[in-house]
Amino acid sequence: MEALLEPVSQFFGPAWPVVWTLAKIVAIIAPLMLGVAYLTLAERKVIGYMQVRIGPNRVGPKGLLQPIADGMKLLFKEIIVPSGASKGLFILGPILAIAPSLAAWSVVPFNEGMVLANVNAGLLLLLAITSMEVYGVIIAGWASNSKYPFLGSMRAAAQMVSYEVAMGFALICVLLISSSLNLSDIVHSQGQGRFHEMGLSFLSWNWLPLLPMFIVFLISGIAETNRAPFDVVEGESEVVAGHMVEYSGMAFALFFLAEYANMFLVSVMTAVLFMGGWLSPIGAIPDGFHWLALKTAFFLFVFLWVRATFPRFRYDHIMRLGWKVFIPITLVWVIVVAVWMMSPLSIWK
Amino acid sequence: MDFKTLVFYILSAIMVFAALRVITSRNPVHAALFLVLSFVTAGGIWLLLAAEFLAIVLVMVYVGAVMVLFLFVVMMLDINLDRLREGFWSYLPVGALIGILLVVEMALVLGGRYFGLEAMPEPPAVQAGYSNTRELGRLLYTDYVYPFELASLLLLVAMVVAVSLTLRKRKGLRQVNPSDQVAVKRGDRVELVSMPAEKE
C-alpha cells in the first residue's frame, strides 16, 4: 500500500495530506450514501413483510433499483421556494440538517486504526456535532413561514434537547468504565475481562454491565433521530410532515437522507459504545470490520422493527419519558457505576 | 504565514462579521442565528489554542442547548422592532461608555508588553499526547474541588428556584396521570358479562 501510494504522493507534493484526507472522506461518505439509499428500500421491504405485504418489487429485479428511481425523481423535481419564506435560511435548513450527520462520521472507528480522525476527545466531539443537528429542523420550520412547519420545528427543538441530556448521561457511564473519550480506546476496553479470557467476548462488552444505559441510549437515539414512535416532529396525522411541508425536490431529499444517515450514525454508535465495535463475539473468531457492519445492520433492523410495531407517542408522554423517567434513571446509574468502580467488587480493574 | 495562522484569520473574520450582524440585523431570529455562528467560530479558535475541551463544551452547551431554547423563545415572540429602537438615543451614552470600557480593557490585554506584562512567564509549549480534557478534570476534582462544588451548588439552587417559580397548581385542571394510564389493566376498562342468548 505504502509503495503504491508513494508516486501519487510525490505528484501532489505538499497538497498530499489534503488530497489523501479528501480521498478517505469520499471512501466513508460514498458507501454511507449508498447504504442510506438502500436503507430506504430495506425499510419499505421489512415493514412490508411485517404487514404481510410484498413491498416495492417493480423497479429492477425484485425492486432493487427502487432507491435509484426515487433519487432520480427527486433530483429532477423543481425546488419551490415559498414567496413568504426567508430565502437564504430556507436553503440553509436542509444543508444544516445533513452536514452534522455526515461530519460525525469523522470520529467513528471502523476497525483497528481505521478512523479518519483519531482524536482524544472523540466522544465529546461526537456529542457536540450531533447536538447541532437540531438547527436544520428549526431553521427549516421557521424559514418556511408556514404554520405546520413551525409547529414541527418547535416540537423538534424541545424533543431533541430533552433526549440529548439522557443520551449524554448514558455516554458518561461508558466513559467512566473505559476511562477514555477516544472511541478506539472505548472499543479496546471492551475486549478484556473475565468473560473475554473464557472466550465469550460478547459478555464482556459494555451492554451487559450497563444494560439500563444501553436501553436508554437506544431509545434516546430513536427519539433523537425523530423516528417512529417518536416522530411527532413530522407526525403526518397532526402536522402533515412538520418542517418538511414546504420543501420539494432535492431540498426535501436532503432531509430524508439526513434522517437515514442519522439512523446509521446512532446504530454504529450503539455498536461501538455498547457492543464492542469491530470485536468478534467469540474469542476463537478473528475481529474485523464485518462485525461492526453486522452489529450496525442489526440495530438498523431494530429501528425498522420498532417503527412497524409501536404507535406514535403522544407529545406530553414523550416529554415525560425524557425528563421524568430517563434522566432520573441515568443520573442514578452514573452514581451506581462510579461507586461500583471504586468498590472492591469492581470488574474494570 | 503558516496554515494555522491562516485558519485563525479566516475564523476571526467570520466571528467579527457574525458578531457585528448580531447587533445590526433587523430580524431577531437572524441575529440569534448569527450569534450561533459566532459561538461556533469561537469554538474553532479555541481548538487552535489546543483547548479542545472548552471548544467542544462551548459548542455542546451554548450551540446545542442554550441557543436552541433561545431560538425557541425568539421565534415564538412577536417582536416589534420599532418599539425596540425607540429609546436608542437616550441609551446611547451608557452603551457608548460600556463599549469604550471594553475597548480599553482589550487594548490593555493586547498591548500588554507596554504595561510590563512581559514579566509573566510564557506557558510551556504543549507536548504531544497532552490531553486538555484530562488536565482540566484532574485540576477541577483535586486542587479546585471546593470552588467547583460551590459553583455546582449555586447552579442547583438556581435550578430549584426556576422550577419552583414556574410550578403552579391550577384549580379545576383536568389532567391525566400518565402512570395511572400505564398501570391500567384490562379489567378496569372492560367487563365481560355472560348472558344467555335471547329469543325473539
XYZ file of C-alpha atoms in Angstrom:
549
model
C 0.000 0.000 0.000
C 2.750 2.460 1.014
C 4.797 1.666 -2.074
C 1.748 2.072 -4.278
C 0.917 5.475 -2.798
C 4.482 6.794 -2.986
C 4.422 8.077 -6.626
C 0.943 9.564 -6.136
C 2.008 11.453 -3.022
C 5.051 12.818 -4.851
C 2.849 14.014 -7.684
C 0.705 16.100 -5.316
C 3.651 17.348 -3.269
C 2.721 19.497 -0.225
C -1.012 19.228 -1.074
C -0.830 15.444 -0.479
C -2.247 15.359 3.098
C -5.308 17.325 1.963
C -5.820 15.086 -1.074
C -5.355 11.923 0.991
C -7.834 13.099 3.649
C -10.364 14.022 0.967
C -9.949 10.558 -0.553
C -10.632 9.000 2.856
C -13.714 11.194 3.339
C -15.052 10.070 -0.041
C -14.306 6.464 0.914
C -16.520 6.909 4.001
C -19.311 9.076 2.550
C -19.843 7.222 -0.751
C -20.652 3.798 0.795
C -22.652 5.583 3.503
C -24.831 7.325 0.917
C -25.321 4.050 -0.933
C -26.237 2.417 2.372
C -28.683 5.228 3.126
C -30.313 4.796 -0.287
C -30.739 1.064 0.228
C -31.881 1.548 3.818
C -34.976 3.254 2.421
C -35.638 0.165 0.315
C -34.899 -2.130 3.260
C -37.317 -0.164 5.397
C -40.143 -0.471 2.885
C -39.420 -4.171 2.364
C -39.116 -5.009 6.082
C -42.242 -3.090 7.027
C -43.979 -4.609 4.030
C -43.214 -8.144 5.177
C -44.168 -7.293 8.759
C -47.547 -6.144 7.472
C -47.867 -9.206 5.188
C -47.306 -7.222 2.012
C -44.551 -7.619 -0.556
C -43.246 -4.066 -0.664
C -41.720 -2.405 -3.737
C -40.942 -5.056 -6.364
C -41.408 -3.322 -9.741
C -38.245 -1.329 -10.498
C -35.425 -3.649 -11.481
C -35.023 -7.262 -10.309
C -37.024 -7.752 -7.075
C -37.372 -3.958 -6.800
C -33.650 -3.499 -6.192
C -33.402 -0.356 -8.329
C -36.217 1.409 -6.454
C -33.919 3.798 -4.469
C -32.176 4.850 -7.696
C -35.538 5.601 -9.304
C -36.665 7.556 -6.229
C -33.418 9.525 -6.227
C -33.716 10.377 -9.943
C -37.298 11.505 -9.472
C -36.388 13.852 -6.620
C -33.340 15.135 -8.499
C -35.388 16.286 -11.479
C -38.094 17.974 -9.449
C -38.227 21.719 -9.052
C -37.346 23.234 -5.686
C -40.144 25.654 -4.918
C -39.300 28.491 -2.529
C -42.481 29.892 -0.961
C -42.887 33.629 -1.607
C -43.155 34.432 2.110
C -40.113 32.354 3.049
C -36.826 33.704 4.342
C -34.939 32.592 1.257
C -31.373 32.197 2.486
C -32.410 30.290 5.598
C -34.887 28.198 3.593
C -31.975 26.862 1.525
C -29.672 26.638 4.563
C -32.116 24.418 6.512
C -31.634 21.115 4.635
C -27.878 21.740 4.350
C -27.597 22.184 8.122
C -29.678 19.053 8.594
C -27.371 16.761 6.642
C -23.947 18.328 7.344
C -23.649 17.314 11.044
C -24.864 13.774 10.384
C -22.049 13.352 7.834
C -19.403 15.249 9.834
C -19.923 12.993 12.849
C -18.542 10.027 10.879
C -15.044 11.539 11.107
C -14.501 10.028 14.578
C -16.173 6.635 14.064
C -13.601 3.817 14.247
C -14.328 1.102 11.665
C -11.515 -1.243 12.544
C -8.184 -1.325 14.372
C -6.647 2.039 13.394
C -9.218 2.593 10.652
C -10.579 6.011 11.626
C -10.490 9.349 9.839
C -9.683 11.470 12.910
C -8.381 9.566 15.922
C -8.943 12.432 18.358
C -8.641 12.125 22.128
C -11.969 13.787 22.829
C -13.813 11.785 20.177
C -16.898 11.085 22.257
C -17.263 14.762 23.210
C -16.765 15.841 19.606
C -19.475 13.420 18.541
C -21.888 14.809 21.147
C -21.088 18.369 20.047
C -21.640 17.632 16.369
C -24.866 15.708 16.922
C -26.172 18.479 19.171
C -26.098 20.769 16.124
C -28.417 18.511 14.148
C -31.496 20.220 15.526
C -30.685 23.514 13.770
C -31.579 22.188 10.333
C -35.069 21.320 11.519
C -35.623 24.544 13.477
C -34.351 26.805 10.695
C -36.359 24.955 8.057
C -39.507 25.218 10.136
C -39.110 28.913 10.801
C -37.893 29.918 7.342
C -40.861 28.253 5.629
C -43.110 30.922 7.181
C -45.940 28.462 7.450
C -47.857 27.067 10.403
C -47.321 23.302 10.275
C -43.565 23.535 9.683
C -43.318 25.978 12.568
C -45.183 23.653 14.934
C -42.965 20.794 13.776
C -39.789 22.746 14.437
C -40.966 23.790 17.914
C -41.588 20.147 18.718
C -38.170 19.191 17.346
C -36.404 21.808 19.462
C -37.996 20.582 22.677
C -37.659 16.875 21.903
C -34.072 16.795 20.712
C -32.802 18.942 23.574
C -34.558 16.731 26.160
C -33.267 13.410 24.896
C -29.739 14.712 24.411
C -29.431 15.018 28.192
C -30.317 11.362 28.799
C -28.008 10.331 25.955
C -25.189 12.376 27.476
C -25.572 10.691 30.863
C -25.544 7.253 29.228
C -22.304 8.229 27.480
C -20.847 9.419 30.799
C -21.316 5.864 32.143
C -19.472 4.473 29.127
C -16.564 6.865 29.507
C -16.419 6.193 33.260
C -15.797 2.493 32.822
C -13.452 2.819 29.854
C -11.753 5.932 31.347
C -11.227 7.364 27.884
C -13.019 9.650 25.454
C -11.280 8.100 22.466
C -13.682 5.813 20.613
C -10.977 3.307 19.629
C -9.916 3.037 23.275
C -13.541 2.523 24.290
C -13.720 -0.442 21.904
C -10.397 -1.808 23.214
C -11.582 -1.542 26.799
C -14.493 -3.837 25.955
C -12.178 -6.577 24.719
C -10.863 -7.534 28.159
C -12.094 -9.066 31.374
C -13.035 -12.463 32.738
C -15.528 -13.404 30.029
C -13.088 -12.356 27.316
C -10.489 -14.769 28.704
C -13.114 -17.521 28.751
C -13.618 -16.896 25.020
C -17.104 -15.427 25.450
C -16.161 -11.869 24.474
C -19.730 -10.745 23.859
C -20.421 -10.985 27.609
C -17.586 -8.583 28.408
C -18.936 -5.834 26.180
C -20.476 -2.757 27.757
C -24.089 -3.745 27.109
C -24.183 -6.223 29.983
C -22.854 -4.160 32.934
C -24.549 -1.052 31.523
C -27.767 -2.737 30.412
C -30.112 0.079 31.561
C -27.870 2.657 29.876
C -27.755 0.584 26.709
C -31.554 0.572 26.511
C -31.820 4.271 27.395
C -29.218 5.123 24.748
C -31.001 3.139 22.059
C -34.417 4.645 22.856
C -32.959 8.156 23.114
C -31.242 7.520 19.793
C -34.574 6.720 18.194
C -36.029 9.891 19.747
C -33.043 11.983 18.601
C -33.463 10.872 15.002
C -37.186 11.700 15.173
C -38.103 8.205 14.078
C -41.322 6.386 14.916
C -42.659 6.093 17.628
C -41.129 9.483 18.482
C -41.880 11.079 15.103
C -44.219 13.809 16.348
C -41.931 16.285 14.573
C -43.250 15.172 11.219
C -46.361 13.375 12.549
C -48.373 13.042 9.366
C -51.745 12.958 11.091
C -51.132 16.128 13.124
C -48.710 18.467 11.375
C -48.687 16.832 7.890
C -44.904 16.470 7.624
C -43.671 19.066 10.087
C -40.665 21.031 8.950
C -40.663 19.378 5.511
C -44.102 20.574 4.346
C -42.846 23.378 2.112
C -39.855 21.504 0.689
C -39.762 19.739 -2.649
C -37.230 18.015 -4.869
C -33.652 17.680 -3.664
C -34.212 20.003 -0.671
C -36.724 17.504 0.669
C -34.433 14.626 -0.258
C -31.678 16.143 1.888
C -33.921 15.979 4.970
C -34.754 12.419 4.072
C -31.094 11.476 3.615
C -30.193 13.239 6.870
C -32.762 11.203 8.791
C -31.445 7.915 7.438
C -27.795 8.958 7.849
C -28.646 9.740 11.482
C -30.157 6.280 11.882
C -26.905 4.826 10.558
C -24.906 7.008 12.936
C -26.927 6.060 16.025
C -26.716 2.369 15.076
C -22.974 2.477 14.551
C -22.503 4.426 17.791
C -24.535 1.878 19.731
C -22.409 -0.863 18.188
C -19.154 0.926 19.039
C -20.061 2.042 22.557
C -22.047 -0.921 23.844
C -21.499 -3.882 21.532
C -17.720 -3.916 21.156
C -17.373 -2.264 17.732
C -15.297 -4.419 15.442
C -14.574 -7.103 18.092
C -15.845 -10.578 17.402
C -18.364 -12.109 19.833
C -16.424 -15.370 20.329
C -12.724 -15.354 21.120
C -11.913 -18.038 18.520
C -13.148 -15.961 15.540
C -10.936 -13.074 14.297
C -12.094 -9.469 14.723
C -12.840 -7.310 11.733
C -14.897 -4.627 10.087
C -17.612 -7.127 9.123
C -18.566 -7.470 12.808
C -19.208 -3.733 13.069
C -21.239 -3.888 9.851
C -23.288 -6.808 11.178
C -23.991 -5.112 14.512
C -24.922 -1.864 12.759
C -27.254 -3.754 10.449
C -28.913 -5.366 13.458
C -29.573 -2.015 15.134
C -30.877 -0.585 11.861
C -33.285 -3.518 11.762
C -34.339 -2.649 15.326
C -35.167 0.881 14.110
C -37.445 -0.536 11.400
C -38.878 -3.179 13.717
C -39.790 -0.552 16.323
C -41.382 1.610 13.647
C -43.576 -1.234 12.440
C -44.546 -2.247 15.987
C -45.399 0.787 18.109
C -47.971 3.538 17.610
C -46.824 7.156 17.845
C -46.295 8.549 21.357
C -48.435 11.421 22.492
C -46.366 14.587 22.799
C -46.658 15.003 26.582
C -45.746 11.345 27.022
C -42.533 11.895 25.067
C -41.585 14.776 27.339
C -42.488 12.757 30.424
C -40.395 9.783 29.298
C -37.402 12.013 28.613
C -37.424 14.210 31.704
C -39.156 12.155 34.385
C -38.031 8.623 33.534
C -34.784 8.611 31.571
C -32.930 11.471 33.261
C -33.511 10.181 36.830
C -32.590 6.613 35.783
C -29.397 7.718 34.053
C -28.417 10.074 36.883
C -28.769 7.300 39.450
C -26.926 4.834 37.235
C -23.972 7.216 36.808
C -23.604 7.216 40.608
C -24.096 3.445 40.786
C -21.367 2.852 38.208
C -18.999 5.308 39.916
C -19.492 3.621 43.302
C -19.194 0.167 41.705
C -15.873 1.164 40.135
C -14.500 2.358 43.473
C -15.740 -0.667 45.427
C -13.781 -3.945 45.775
C -16.395 -5.577 43.520
C -15.198 -3.546 40.531
C -14.849 -5.598 37.348
C -12.895 -2.905 35.482
C -9.551 -3.109 37.264
C 2.185 32.764 7.329
C 1.592 29.125 8.150
C -1.672 27.243 7.795
C -2.655 27.693 11.451
C -2.396 31.489 11.206
C -4.449 31.453 8.014
C -7.193 29.440 9.716
C -7.075 31.842 12.662
C -7.586 34.876 10.436
C -10.426 33.236 8.497
C -12.199 32.208 11.715
C -11.656 35.645 13.274
C -13.025 37.423 10.210
C -16.159 35.241 10.273
C -16.532 35.770 14.002
C -16.214 39.570 13.852
C -18.666 39.694 10.956
C -21.148 37.427 12.768
C -20.836 39.417 15.986
C -21.489 42.659 14.087
C -24.537 41.142 12.405
C -25.893 40.041 15.801
C -26.393 43.681 16.780
C -27.147 45.145 13.337
C -29.558 42.638 11.761
C -33.170 43.780 11.901
C -34.649 40.319 12.359
C -34.195 38.874 15.874
C -34.116 35.279 14.564
C -31.330 36.177 12.127
C -29.499 37.873 14.991
C -29.770 34.742 17.152
C -28.502 32.569 14.288
C -25.530 34.894 13.788
C -24.828 34.509 17.496
C -24.754 30.730 16.918
C -22.287 31.260 14.071
C -20.036 33.379 16.266
C -20.124 30.694 19.006
C -19.105 28.005 16.538
C -16.216 30.080 15.182
C -15.133 30.930 18.732
C -15.040 27.163 19.337
C -12.795 26.848 16.290
C -10.411 29.500 17.627
C -10.222 27.722 20.990
C -9.411 24.491 19.158
C -6.447 26.289 17.580
C -5.263 27.100 21.125
C -5.323 23.348 21.951
C -8.189 23.904 24.403
C -10.317 21.189 22.843
C -12.458 20.554 25.922
C -13.559 24.191 26.210
C -14.180 24.429 22.470
C -16.327 21.304 22.358
C -18.235 22.221 25.500
C -18.884 25.700 24.108
C -20.465 24.167 21.020
C -22.296 21.476 23.005
C -23.749 23.713 25.721
C -24.248 27.068 24.027
C -24.943 25.997 20.451
C -26.584 22.657 21.197
C -28.762 23.634 24.132
C -28.847 27.302 25.174
C -29.246 28.811 21.718
C -31.837 26.211 20.704
C -34.023 27.260 23.619
C -33.214 30.912 22.899
C -34.339 30.485 19.288
C -37.408 28.653 20.553
C -38.414 31.742 22.532
C -37.381 34.328 19.930
C -39.332 32.532 17.203
C -42.461 32.422 19.357
C -42.376 36.129 20.255
C -43.895 38.795 18.088
C -41.188 41.394 18.432
C -41.967 44.893 17.256
C -38.660 46.321 16.062
C -39.798 49.954 16.018
C -40.676 49.767 19.696
C -37.249 48.279 20.372
C -35.488 51.146 18.632
C -37.422 53.876 20.440
C -35.002 54.605 23.268
C -31.869 54.366 21.095
C -30.585 57.929 21.640
C -31.277 58.014 25.365
C -29.434 54.725 25.926
C -26.543 55.683 23.635
C -24.333 57.446 26.261
C -24.447 54.473 28.682
C -23.880 52.000 25.853
C -21.009 54.028 24.433
C -19.388 54.248 27.874
C -19.519 50.456 28.310
C -18.237 49.993 24.768
C -15.280 52.278 25.362
C -14.531 50.487 28.647
C -14.460 47.154 26.817
C -12.161 48.538 24.113
C -9.789 49.903 26.784
C -9.728 46.568 28.593
C -8.985 44.681 25.393
C -6.271 47.188 24.486
C -4.684 46.678 27.910
C -4.560 42.928 27.374
C -3.437 43.014 23.747
C -0.839 45.762 24.328
C 0.391 44.016 27.455
C 4.038 44.435 26.669
C 3.761 48.219 27.083
C 2.461 47.767 30.632
C 5.093 45.399 31.934
C 3.106 42.215 31.383
C 6.078 40.515 29.733
C 7.317 39.728 33.242
C 4.766 36.881 33.199
C 6.470 33.676 32.051
C 5.121 32.196 28.828
C 3.196 28.968 29.309
C 5.287 25.925 28.409
C 4.678 24.505 24.934
C 2.158 21.691 24.683
C 3.694 18.237 24.402
C 2.406 15.514 22.121
C -0.222 13.378 23.806
C -1.237 16.218 26.121
C -4.929 15.950 26.882
C -6.568 19.214 27.811
C -9.673 17.336 28.977
C -7.716 15.096 31.369
C -5.779 18.042 32.819
C -8.935 20.077 33.356
C -10.653 17.141 35.025
C -7.675 16.491 37.299
C -7.469 20.155 38.382
C -11.223 20.560 38.877
C -11.533 17.497 41.108
C -8.328 17.916 43.120
C -6.961 21.459 43.581
C -10.197 23.308 42.874
C -12.720 20.835 44.236
C -14.294 23.228 46.792
C -14.872 26.140 44.380
C -16.143 23.630 41.842
C -18.624 22.069 44.271
C -19.715 25.537 45.414
C -20.407 26.548 41.823
C -22.416 23.386 41.238
C -24.409 24.070 44.420
C -25.180 27.583 43.144
C -26.390 26.127 39.857
C -28.540 23.618 41.728
C -30.126 26.420 43.746
C -30.827 28.351 40.542
C -32.386 25.229 39.025
C -34.631 24.551 42.012
C -35.705 28.215 42.083
C -36.513 28.183 38.370
C -38.629 25.078 38.817
C -40.418 26.411 41.901
C -41.129 29.754 40.176
C -42.941 28.065 37.321
C -44.597 25.334 39.363
C -48.183 26.406 39.810
C -51.169 24.275 40.601
C -54.276 25.473 38.841
C -57.663 24.525 40.190
C -60.125 22.643 38.064
C -57.452 21.426 35.672
C -58.420 18.118 34.149
C -55.053 16.499 33.819
C -54.375 12.846 33.145
C -51.880 10.958 35.228
C -49.612 9.016 32.842
C -48.538 6.461 35.452
C -52.194 5.630 36.169
C -52.783 5.291 32.449
C -49.829 2.973 32.020
C -50.858 0.885 35.031
C -54.376 0.317 33.706
C -55.375 -3.341 33.417
C -57.943 -4.721 31.064
C -60.248 -5.459 33.975
C -60.502 -1.739 34.837
C -61.910 -0.841 31.463
C -63.675 -3.875 30.047
C -66.180 -6.051 31.795
C -67.092 -9.347 30.236
C -70.608 -10.436 31.107
C -72.064 -13.709 30.181
C -75.698 -13.555 29.129
C -77.999 -16.190 27.800
C -78.974 -15.704 24.186
C -82.370 -14.015 23.861
C -85.058 -15.467 21.707
C -87.369 -13.268 19.685
